[in-house]
PDB file of C-alpha atoms in Angstrom:
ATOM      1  CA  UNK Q   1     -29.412  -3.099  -9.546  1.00 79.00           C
ATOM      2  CA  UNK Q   2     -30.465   0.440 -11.167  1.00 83.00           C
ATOM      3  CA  UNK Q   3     -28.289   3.422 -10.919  1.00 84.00           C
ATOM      4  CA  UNK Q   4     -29.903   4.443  -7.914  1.00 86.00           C
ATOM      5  CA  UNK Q   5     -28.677   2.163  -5.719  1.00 88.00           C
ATOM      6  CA  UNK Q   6     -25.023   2.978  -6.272  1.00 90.00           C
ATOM      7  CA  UNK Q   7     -26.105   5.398  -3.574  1.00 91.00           C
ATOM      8  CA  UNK Q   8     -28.479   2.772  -1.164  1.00 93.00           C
ATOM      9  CA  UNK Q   9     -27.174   2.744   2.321  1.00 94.00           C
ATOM     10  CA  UNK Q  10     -25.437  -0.422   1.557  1.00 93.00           C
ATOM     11  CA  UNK Q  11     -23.021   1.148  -1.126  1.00 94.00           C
ATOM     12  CA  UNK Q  12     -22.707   3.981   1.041  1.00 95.00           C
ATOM     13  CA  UNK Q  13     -21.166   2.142   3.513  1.00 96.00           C
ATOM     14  CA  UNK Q  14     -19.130  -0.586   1.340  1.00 96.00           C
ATOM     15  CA  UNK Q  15     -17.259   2.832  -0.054  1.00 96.00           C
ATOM     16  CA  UNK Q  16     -16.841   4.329   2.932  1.00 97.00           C
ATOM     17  CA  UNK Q  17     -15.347   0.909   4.304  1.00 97.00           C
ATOM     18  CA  UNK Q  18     -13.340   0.824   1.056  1.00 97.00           C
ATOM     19  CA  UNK Q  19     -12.117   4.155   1.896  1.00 97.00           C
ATOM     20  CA  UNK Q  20     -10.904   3.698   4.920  1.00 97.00           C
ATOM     21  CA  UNK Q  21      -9.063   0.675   3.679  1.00 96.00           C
ATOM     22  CA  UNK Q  22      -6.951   2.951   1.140  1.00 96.00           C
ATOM     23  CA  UNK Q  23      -6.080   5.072   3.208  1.00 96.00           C
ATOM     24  CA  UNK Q  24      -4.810   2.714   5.292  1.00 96.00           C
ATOM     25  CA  UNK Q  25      -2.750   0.672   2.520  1.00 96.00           C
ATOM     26  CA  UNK Q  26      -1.476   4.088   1.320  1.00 96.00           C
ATOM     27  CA  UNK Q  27      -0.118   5.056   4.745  1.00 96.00           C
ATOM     28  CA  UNK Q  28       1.768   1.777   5.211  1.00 97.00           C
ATOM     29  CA  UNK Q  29       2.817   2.340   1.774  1.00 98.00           C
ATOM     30  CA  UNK Q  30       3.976   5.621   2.035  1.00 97.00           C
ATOM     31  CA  UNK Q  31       5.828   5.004   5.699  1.00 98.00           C
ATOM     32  CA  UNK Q  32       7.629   1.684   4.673  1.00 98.00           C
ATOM     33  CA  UNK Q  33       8.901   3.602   1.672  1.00 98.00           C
ATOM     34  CA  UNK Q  34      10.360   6.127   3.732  1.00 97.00           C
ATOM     35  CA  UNK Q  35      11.576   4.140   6.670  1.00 98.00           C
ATOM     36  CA  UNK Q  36      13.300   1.585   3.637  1.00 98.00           C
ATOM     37  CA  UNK Q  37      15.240   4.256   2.847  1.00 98.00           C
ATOM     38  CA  UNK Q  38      16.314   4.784   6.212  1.00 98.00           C
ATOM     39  CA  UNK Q  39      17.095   2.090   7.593  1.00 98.00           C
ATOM     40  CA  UNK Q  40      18.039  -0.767   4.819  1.00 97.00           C
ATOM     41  CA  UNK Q  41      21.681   1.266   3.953  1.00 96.00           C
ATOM     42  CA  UNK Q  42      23.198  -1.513   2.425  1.00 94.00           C
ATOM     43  CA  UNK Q  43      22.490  -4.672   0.475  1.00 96.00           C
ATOM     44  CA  UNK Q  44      19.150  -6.409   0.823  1.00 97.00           C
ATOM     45  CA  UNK Q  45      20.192 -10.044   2.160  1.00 96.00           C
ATOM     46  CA  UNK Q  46      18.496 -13.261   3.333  1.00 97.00           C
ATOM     47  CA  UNK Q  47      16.935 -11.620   5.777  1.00 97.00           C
ATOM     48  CA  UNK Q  48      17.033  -8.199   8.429  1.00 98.00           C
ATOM     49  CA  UNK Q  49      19.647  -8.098  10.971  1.00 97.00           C
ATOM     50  CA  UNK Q  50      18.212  -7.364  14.235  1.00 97.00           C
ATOM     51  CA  UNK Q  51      19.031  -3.440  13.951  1.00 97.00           C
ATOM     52  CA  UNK Q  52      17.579  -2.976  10.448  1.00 98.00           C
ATOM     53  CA  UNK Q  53      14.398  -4.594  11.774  1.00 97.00           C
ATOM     54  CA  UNK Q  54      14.132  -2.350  14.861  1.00 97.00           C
ATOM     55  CA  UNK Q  55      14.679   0.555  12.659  1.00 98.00           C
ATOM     56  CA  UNK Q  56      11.454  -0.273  10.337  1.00 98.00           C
ATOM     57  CA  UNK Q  57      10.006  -0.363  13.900  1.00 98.00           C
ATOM     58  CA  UNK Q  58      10.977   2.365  15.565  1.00 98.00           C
ATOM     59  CA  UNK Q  59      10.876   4.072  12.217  1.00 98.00           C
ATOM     60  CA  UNK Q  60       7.019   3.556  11.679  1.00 98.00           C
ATOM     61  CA  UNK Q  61       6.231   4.501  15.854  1.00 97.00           C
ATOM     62  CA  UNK Q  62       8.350   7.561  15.372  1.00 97.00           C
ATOM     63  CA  UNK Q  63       6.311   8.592  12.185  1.00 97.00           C
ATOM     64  CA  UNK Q  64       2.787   8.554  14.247  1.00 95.00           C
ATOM     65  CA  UNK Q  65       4.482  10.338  17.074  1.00 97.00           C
ATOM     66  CA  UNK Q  66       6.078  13.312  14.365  1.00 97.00           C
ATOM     67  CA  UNK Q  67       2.885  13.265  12.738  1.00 95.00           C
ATOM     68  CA  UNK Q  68       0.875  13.972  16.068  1.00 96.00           C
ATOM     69  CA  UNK Q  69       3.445  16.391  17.148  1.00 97.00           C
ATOM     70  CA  UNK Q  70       3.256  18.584  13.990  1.00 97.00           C
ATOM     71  CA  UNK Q  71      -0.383  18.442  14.380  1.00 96.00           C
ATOM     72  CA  UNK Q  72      -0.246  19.813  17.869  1.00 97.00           C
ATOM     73  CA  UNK Q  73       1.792  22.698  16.893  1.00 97.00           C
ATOM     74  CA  UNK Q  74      -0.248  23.779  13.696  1.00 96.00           C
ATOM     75  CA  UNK Q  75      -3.305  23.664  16.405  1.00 96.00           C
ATOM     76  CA  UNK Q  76      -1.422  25.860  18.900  1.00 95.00           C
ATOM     77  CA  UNK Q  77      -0.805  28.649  16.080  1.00 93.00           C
ATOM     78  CA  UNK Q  78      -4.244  28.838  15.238  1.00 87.00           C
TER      79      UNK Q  78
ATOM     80  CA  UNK M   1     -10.027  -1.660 -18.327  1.00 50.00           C
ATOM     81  CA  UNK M   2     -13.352  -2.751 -19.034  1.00 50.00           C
ATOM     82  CA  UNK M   3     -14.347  -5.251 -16.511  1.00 52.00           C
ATOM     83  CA  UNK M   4     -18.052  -4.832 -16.135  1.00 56.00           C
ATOM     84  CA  UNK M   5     -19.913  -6.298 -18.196  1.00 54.00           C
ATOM     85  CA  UNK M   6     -22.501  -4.090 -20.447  1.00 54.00           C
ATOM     86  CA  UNK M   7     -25.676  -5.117 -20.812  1.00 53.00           C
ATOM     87  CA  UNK M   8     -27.969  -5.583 -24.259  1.00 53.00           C
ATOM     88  CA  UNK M   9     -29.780  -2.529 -24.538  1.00 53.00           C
ATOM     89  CA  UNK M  10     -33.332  -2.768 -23.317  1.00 49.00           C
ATOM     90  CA  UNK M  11     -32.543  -5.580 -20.866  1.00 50.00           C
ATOM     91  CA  UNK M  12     -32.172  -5.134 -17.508  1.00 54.00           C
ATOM     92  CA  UNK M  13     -29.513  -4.562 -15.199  1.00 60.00           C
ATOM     93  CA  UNK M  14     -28.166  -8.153 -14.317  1.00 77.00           C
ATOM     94  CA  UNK M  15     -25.410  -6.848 -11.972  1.00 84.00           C
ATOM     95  CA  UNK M  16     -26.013  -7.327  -7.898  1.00 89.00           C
ATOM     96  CA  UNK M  17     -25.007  -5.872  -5.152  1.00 89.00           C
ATOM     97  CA  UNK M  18     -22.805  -8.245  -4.261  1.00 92.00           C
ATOM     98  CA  UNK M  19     -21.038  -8.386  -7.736  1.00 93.00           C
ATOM     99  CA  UNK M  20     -20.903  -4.836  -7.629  1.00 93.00           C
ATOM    100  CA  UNK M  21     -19.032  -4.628  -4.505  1.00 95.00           C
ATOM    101  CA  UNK M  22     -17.053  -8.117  -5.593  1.00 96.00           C
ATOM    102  CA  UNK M  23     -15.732  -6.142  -8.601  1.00 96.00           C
ATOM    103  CA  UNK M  24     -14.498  -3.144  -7.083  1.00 95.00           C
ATOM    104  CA  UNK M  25     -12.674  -4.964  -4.651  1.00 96.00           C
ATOM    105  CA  UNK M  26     -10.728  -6.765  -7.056  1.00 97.00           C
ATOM    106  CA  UNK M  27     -10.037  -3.610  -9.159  1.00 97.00           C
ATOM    107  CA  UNK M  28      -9.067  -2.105  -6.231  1.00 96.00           C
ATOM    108  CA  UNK M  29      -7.157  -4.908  -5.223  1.00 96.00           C
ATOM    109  CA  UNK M  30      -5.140  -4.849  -8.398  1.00 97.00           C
ATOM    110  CA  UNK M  31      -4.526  -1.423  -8.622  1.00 96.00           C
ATOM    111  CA  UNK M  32      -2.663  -1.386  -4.812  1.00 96.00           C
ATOM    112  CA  UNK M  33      -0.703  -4.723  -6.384  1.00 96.00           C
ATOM    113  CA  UNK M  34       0.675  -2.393  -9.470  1.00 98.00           C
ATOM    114  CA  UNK M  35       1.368   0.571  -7.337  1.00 97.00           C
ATOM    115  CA  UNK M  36       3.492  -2.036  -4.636  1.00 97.00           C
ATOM    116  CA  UNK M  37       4.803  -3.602  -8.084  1.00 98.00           C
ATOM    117  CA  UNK M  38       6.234   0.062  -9.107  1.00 98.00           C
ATOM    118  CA  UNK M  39       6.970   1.021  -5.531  1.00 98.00           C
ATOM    119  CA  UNK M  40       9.225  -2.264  -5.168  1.00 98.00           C
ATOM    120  CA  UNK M  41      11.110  -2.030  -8.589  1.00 98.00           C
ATOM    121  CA  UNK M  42      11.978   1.198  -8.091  1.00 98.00           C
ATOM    122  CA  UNK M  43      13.711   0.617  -4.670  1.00 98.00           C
ATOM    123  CA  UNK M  44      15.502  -2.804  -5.943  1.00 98.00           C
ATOM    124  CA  UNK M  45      16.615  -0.977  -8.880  1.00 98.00           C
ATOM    125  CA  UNK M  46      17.834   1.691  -6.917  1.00 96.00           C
ATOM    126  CA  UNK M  47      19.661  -0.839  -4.687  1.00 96.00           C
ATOM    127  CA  UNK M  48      21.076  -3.363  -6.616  1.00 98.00           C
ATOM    128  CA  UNK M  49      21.911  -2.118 -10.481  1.00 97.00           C
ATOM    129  CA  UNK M  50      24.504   0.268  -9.314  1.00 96.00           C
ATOM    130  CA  UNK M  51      26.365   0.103 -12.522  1.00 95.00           C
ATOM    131  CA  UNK M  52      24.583  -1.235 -15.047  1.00 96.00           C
ATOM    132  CA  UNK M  53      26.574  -3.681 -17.314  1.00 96.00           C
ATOM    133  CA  UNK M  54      25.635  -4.992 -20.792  1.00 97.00           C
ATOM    134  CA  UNK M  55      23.224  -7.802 -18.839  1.00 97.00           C
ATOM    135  CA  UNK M  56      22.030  -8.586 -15.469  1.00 97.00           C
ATOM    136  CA  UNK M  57      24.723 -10.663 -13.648  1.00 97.00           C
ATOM    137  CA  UNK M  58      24.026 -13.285 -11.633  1.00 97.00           C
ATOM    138  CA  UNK M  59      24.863 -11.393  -8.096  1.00 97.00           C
ATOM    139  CA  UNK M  60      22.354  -8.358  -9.711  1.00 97.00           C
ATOM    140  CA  UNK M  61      19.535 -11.424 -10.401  1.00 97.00           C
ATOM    141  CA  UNK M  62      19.841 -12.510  -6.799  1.00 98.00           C
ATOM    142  CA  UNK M  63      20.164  -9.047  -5.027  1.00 98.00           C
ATOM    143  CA  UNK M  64      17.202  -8.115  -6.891  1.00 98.00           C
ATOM    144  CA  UNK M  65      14.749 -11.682  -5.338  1.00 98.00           C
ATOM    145  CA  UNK M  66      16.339 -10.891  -1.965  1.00 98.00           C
ATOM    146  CA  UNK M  67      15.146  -7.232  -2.093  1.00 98.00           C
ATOM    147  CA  UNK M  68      11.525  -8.283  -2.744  1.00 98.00           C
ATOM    148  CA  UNK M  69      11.563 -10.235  -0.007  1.00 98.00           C
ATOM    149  CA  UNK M  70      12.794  -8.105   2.187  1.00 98.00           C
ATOM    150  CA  UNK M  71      10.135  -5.023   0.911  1.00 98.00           C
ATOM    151  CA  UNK M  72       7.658  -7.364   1.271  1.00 98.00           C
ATOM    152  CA  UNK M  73       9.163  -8.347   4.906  1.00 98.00           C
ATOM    153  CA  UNK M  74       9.613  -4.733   5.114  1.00 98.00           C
ATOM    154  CA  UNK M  75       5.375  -3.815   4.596  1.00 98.00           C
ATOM    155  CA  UNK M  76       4.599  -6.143   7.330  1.00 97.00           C
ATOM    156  CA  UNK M  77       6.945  -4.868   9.721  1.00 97.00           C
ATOM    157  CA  UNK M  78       5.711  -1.098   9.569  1.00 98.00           C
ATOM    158  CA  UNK M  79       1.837  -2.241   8.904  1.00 97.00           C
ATOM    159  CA  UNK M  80       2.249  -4.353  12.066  1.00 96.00           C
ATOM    160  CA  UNK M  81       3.632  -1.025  13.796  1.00 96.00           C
ATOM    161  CA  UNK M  82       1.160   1.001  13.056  1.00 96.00           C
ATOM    162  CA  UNK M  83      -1.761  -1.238  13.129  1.00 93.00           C
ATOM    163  CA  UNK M  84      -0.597  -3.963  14.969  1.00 88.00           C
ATOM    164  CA  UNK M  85      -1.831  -7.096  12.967  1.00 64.00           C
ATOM    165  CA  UNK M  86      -0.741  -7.615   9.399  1.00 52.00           C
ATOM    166  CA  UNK M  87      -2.700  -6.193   6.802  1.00 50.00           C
ATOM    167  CA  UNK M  88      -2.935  -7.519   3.023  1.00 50.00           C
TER     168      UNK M  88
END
């Protein structure tokens, strides 16, 4: 492979595959940090009780619905 | 980090597609593993050194295992949320 096919169709489509994959990993990186802090308050132990699970739950669901929400409103000021 | 291999001047490129795209996975791979890596040291720190003695007791040792466990426990619950199915 030559330099010039860094750019074929092919590659063009692995790194916009690739892409979308980061941004992916970054979000559920990015959210879990967040909804850690939230909801794990005390020591980790063997495993989540049943209300720190829900939080990580609810916590992610609630994140898309903020996100969407703030979206809306920076649309309706425009 | 040099992982692709250069070629002998004047030769050609031996490097496919399919090596190409091979390569940057794995780079790419390795690079989200180091960012978790920091991501999850930080928090266990954070959680379980609270006073930091003159060595890591045993209660600090096993705090810290349980915490990874849990973080990792913790990715799949939210990746599952948001994209329902677990992702690596």
């Amino acid at each position: 492979m030559d330099l010039s096919e860094l750019n074929s169709p092919e590659m063009q489509k692995f790194y916009s595959e690739e892409q979308q994959k980061a941004v992916i990993t970054e979000t559920v990186a990015k959210v879990t940090s967040e909804c850690w802090d939230k909801c794990i308050t005390g020591t980790p132990g063997n495993k989540f009780s049943s209300s720190e699970a829900s939080c990580l739950s609810n916590c992610a669901q609630r994140f898309v619905e903020t996100n969407m929400l703030i979206w809306k409103r920076f649309q309706s000021m425009q | 980090m040099d992982s692709f291999s250069s070629p002998s001047p004047g030769s050609s490129q031996q490097m496919s597609a399919q090596d190409l795209k091979k390569q940057l996975q794995s780079q790419l791979a390795l690079e989200y593993a180091q960012q978790f890596l920091e991501t999850v040291r930080g928090k266990c720190f954070e959680k379980c050194i609270t006073k930091p003695g003159s060595s890591l007791s045993g209660s600090e040792s096993s705090c810290i295992s349980r915490c990874v466990d849990r973080y990792i426990e913790a990715t799949g619950i939210i990746s599952k949320a948001l994209f329902g199915g677990s992702q690596h």
